[in-house]
Amino acid sequence: MKRIVILSGAGMSAESGISTFRDSNGLWQNHRIEEVASPEAWQKNPAMVLEFYNQRRKQLFEVEPNEGHKALAKLESAYHVQIITQNVDDLHERAGSTQVIHLHGELKKARSTVDPNLIYTLNHWELKLGDTCEKGSQLRPHIVWFGEAVPFMDKAVSIAKTADIFMVVGTSMVVYPAAGLIHYVPRNIPKYYIDPKAFHVHGIENMQVIQQKAGNALPKLVNDLLKDL
Ligand code: APR
């Protein structure tokens, strides 16, 4: 089976109703996203940080996967598909994709502030000050914040190197190291960049730039890829 590797970002879930980061100026209640999603913000104002993620988590319990997510899940009938997402939602999984790496963490999980190996799945939206891990320490969102290491990056790089086809969907390609993943992909394989603001990435060959929404472009592209076999 050929291997398709997909890097997805916030635009992937836009048509499900989850707003992207930078399309709306990246502001949340007048804070820059970096000021909410950082270890410094957590030190300074944990209640505000918890509230930011509580609102996003609450919304996640109300939205559904869109046509783009569903199309990618269909690819598994004929390809080995690995999704590497910057998104913290679970919409790829809910659409049926089985191999999903979350580079920036997962909204529906919380983890201990003393032991990063203690990770808990939340089945409710609210994480509060005073919610603790089994060692008695405050729980934090299981999110990779600005300035923190991206634990799955090495794994993502190894996977990118093995791709026969590579897709980038719904990401502004400005946040590193995720945006650098494309530079590890084999030079000559077909690549697609689907995003209304997609652009030719400097130094990348064989890339088709598709300036469309994921929900429009992916069902068609997936059909073509399934037909081409
Ligand atoms: N279909 C496809 N792409 C879309 C759609 C759509 N329907 N709607 C918007 N987009 C595109 C925008 O054109 C933009 O290029 O989605 C992209 C969203 O970019 P960002 O908001 O910068 O999101 P992303 O690239 O995922 O951000 C990376 O930054 O704040 C951090 O950790 C956060 O994972 C996030 C990271």
Short mmCIF file of N, CA and C in Angstrom, two decimals, residues 11-16 23 66-69 71 168-170 193-198 210-221:
data_model
loop_
_atom_site.label_atom_id
_atom_site.label_comp_id
_atom_site.label_asym_id
_atom_site.label_seq_id
_atom_site.Cartn_x
_atom_site.Cartn_y
_atom_site.Cartn_z
N GLY A 11 -7.40 25.23 9.73
CA GLY A 11 -8.36 25.36 8.62
C GLY A 11 -9.10 24.06 8.33
N MET A 12 -8.50 22.94 8.71
CA MET A 12 -9.14 21.63 8.52
C MET A 12 -10.49 21.58 9.26
N SER A 13 -10.54 22.22 10.41
CA SER A 13 -11.75 22.15 11.25
C SER A 13 -12.61 23.41 11.14
N ALA A 14 -12.19 24.35 10.28
CA ALA A 14 -12.94 25.62 10.18
C ALA A 14 -14.39 25.38 9.77
N GLU A 15 -14.59 24.47 8.81
CA GLU A 15 -15.96 24.24 8.33
C GLU A 15 -16.80 23.43 9.33
N SER A 16 -16.17 22.97 10.40
CA SER A 16 -16.94 22.36 11.49
C SER A 16 -17.39 23.44 12.47
N ASP A 23 -6.71 33.68 11.26
CA ASP A 23 -7.68 34.35 10.38
C ASP A 23 -8.39 35.48 11.12
N ASN A 66 -16.26 17.48 9.44
CA ASN A 66 -16.82 18.00 8.18
C ASN A 66 -16.45 17.09 7.00
N GLU A 67 -16.86 17.51 5.80
CA GLU A 67 -16.63 16.67 4.61
C GLU A 67 -15.15 16.41 4.36
N GLY A 68 -14.31 17.35 4.75
CA GLY A 68 -12.87 17.17 4.58
C GLY A 68 -12.33 16.05 5.46
N HIS A 69 -12.72 16.08 6.74
CA HIS A 69 -12.30 15.01 7.65
C HIS A 69 -12.79 13.65 7.13
N ALA A 71 -13.56 12.75 4.09
CA ALA A 71 -12.86 12.33 2.87
C ALA A 71 -11.52 11.68 3.23
N VAL A 168 -0.78 18.95 2.67
CA VAL A 168 -0.85 19.96 3.73
C VAL A 168 -2.25 20.55 3.64
N VAL A 169 -2.98 20.58 4.74
CA VAL A 169 -4.36 21.07 4.69
C VAL A 169 -4.62 22.09 5.80
N GLY A 170 -5.04 23.30 5.40
CA GLY A 170 -5.56 24.26 6.36
C GLY A 170 -4.59 24.74 7.41
N TYR A 193 -1.17 21.23 -1.41
CA TYR A 193 -1.38 22.19 -0.30
C TYR A 193 -2.76 22.79 -0.51
N ILE A 194 -3.67 22.41 0.38
CA ILE A 194 -5.07 22.82 0.26
C ILE A 194 -5.39 23.83 1.34
N ASP A 195 -5.69 25.05 0.91
CA ASP A 195 -5.95 26.14 1.86
C ASP A 195 -6.32 27.34 0.99
N PRO A 196 -7.37 28.07 1.33
CA PRO A 196 -7.71 29.25 0.51
C PRO A 196 -6.51 30.19 0.36
N LYS A 197 -5.61 30.16 1.33
CA LYS A 197 -4.42 31.04 1.23
C LYS A 197 -3.15 30.23 0.97
N ALA A 198 -3.29 29.06 0.36
CA ALA A 198 -2.11 28.22 0.09
C ALA A 198 -1.14 28.96 -0.83
N ILE A 210 -3.66 24.25 -4.03
CA ILE A 210 -5.11 24.25 -4.27
C ILE A 210 -5.74 25.27 -3.33
N GLN A 211 -6.07 26.42 -3.89
CA GLN A 211 -6.59 27.52 -3.05
C GLN A 211 -8.10 27.37 -2.88
N GLN A 212 -8.46 26.38 -2.09
CA GLN A 212 -9.89 26.11 -1.83
C GLN A 212 -10.05 25.67 -0.38
N LYS A 213 -11.31 25.66 0.04
CA LYS A 213 -11.61 25.15 1.37
C LYS A 213 -11.44 23.63 1.40
N ALA A 214 -11.05 23.11 2.55
CA ALA A 214 -10.84 21.67 2.68
C ALA A 214 -12.10 20.87 2.33
N GLY A 215 -13.24 21.36 2.77
CA GLY A 215 -14.50 20.64 2.54
C GLY A 215 -14.88 20.56 1.07
N ASN A 216 -14.37 21.49 0.27
CA ASN A 216 -14.63 21.43 -1.18
C ASN A 216 -13.57 20.60 -1.88
N ALA A 217 -12.31 20.88 -1.57
CA ALA A 217 -11.22 20.27 -2.33
C ALA A 217 -10.97 18.80 -1.97
N LEU A 218 -11.07 18.46 -0.68
CA LEU A 218 -10.66 17.11 -0.28
C LEU A 218 -11.53 15.98 -0.85
N PRO A 219 -12.87 16.11 -0.84
CA PRO A 219 -13.66 15.01 -1.41
C PRO A 219 -13.25 14.71 -2.85
N LYS A 220 -12.98 15.76 -3.63
CA LYS A 220 -12.61 15.56 -5.03
C LYS A 220 -11.20 14.94 -5.14
N LEU A 221 -10.27 15.49 -4.40
CA LEU A 221 -8.90 14.97 -4.45
C LEU A 221 -8.86 13.50 -3.99
#
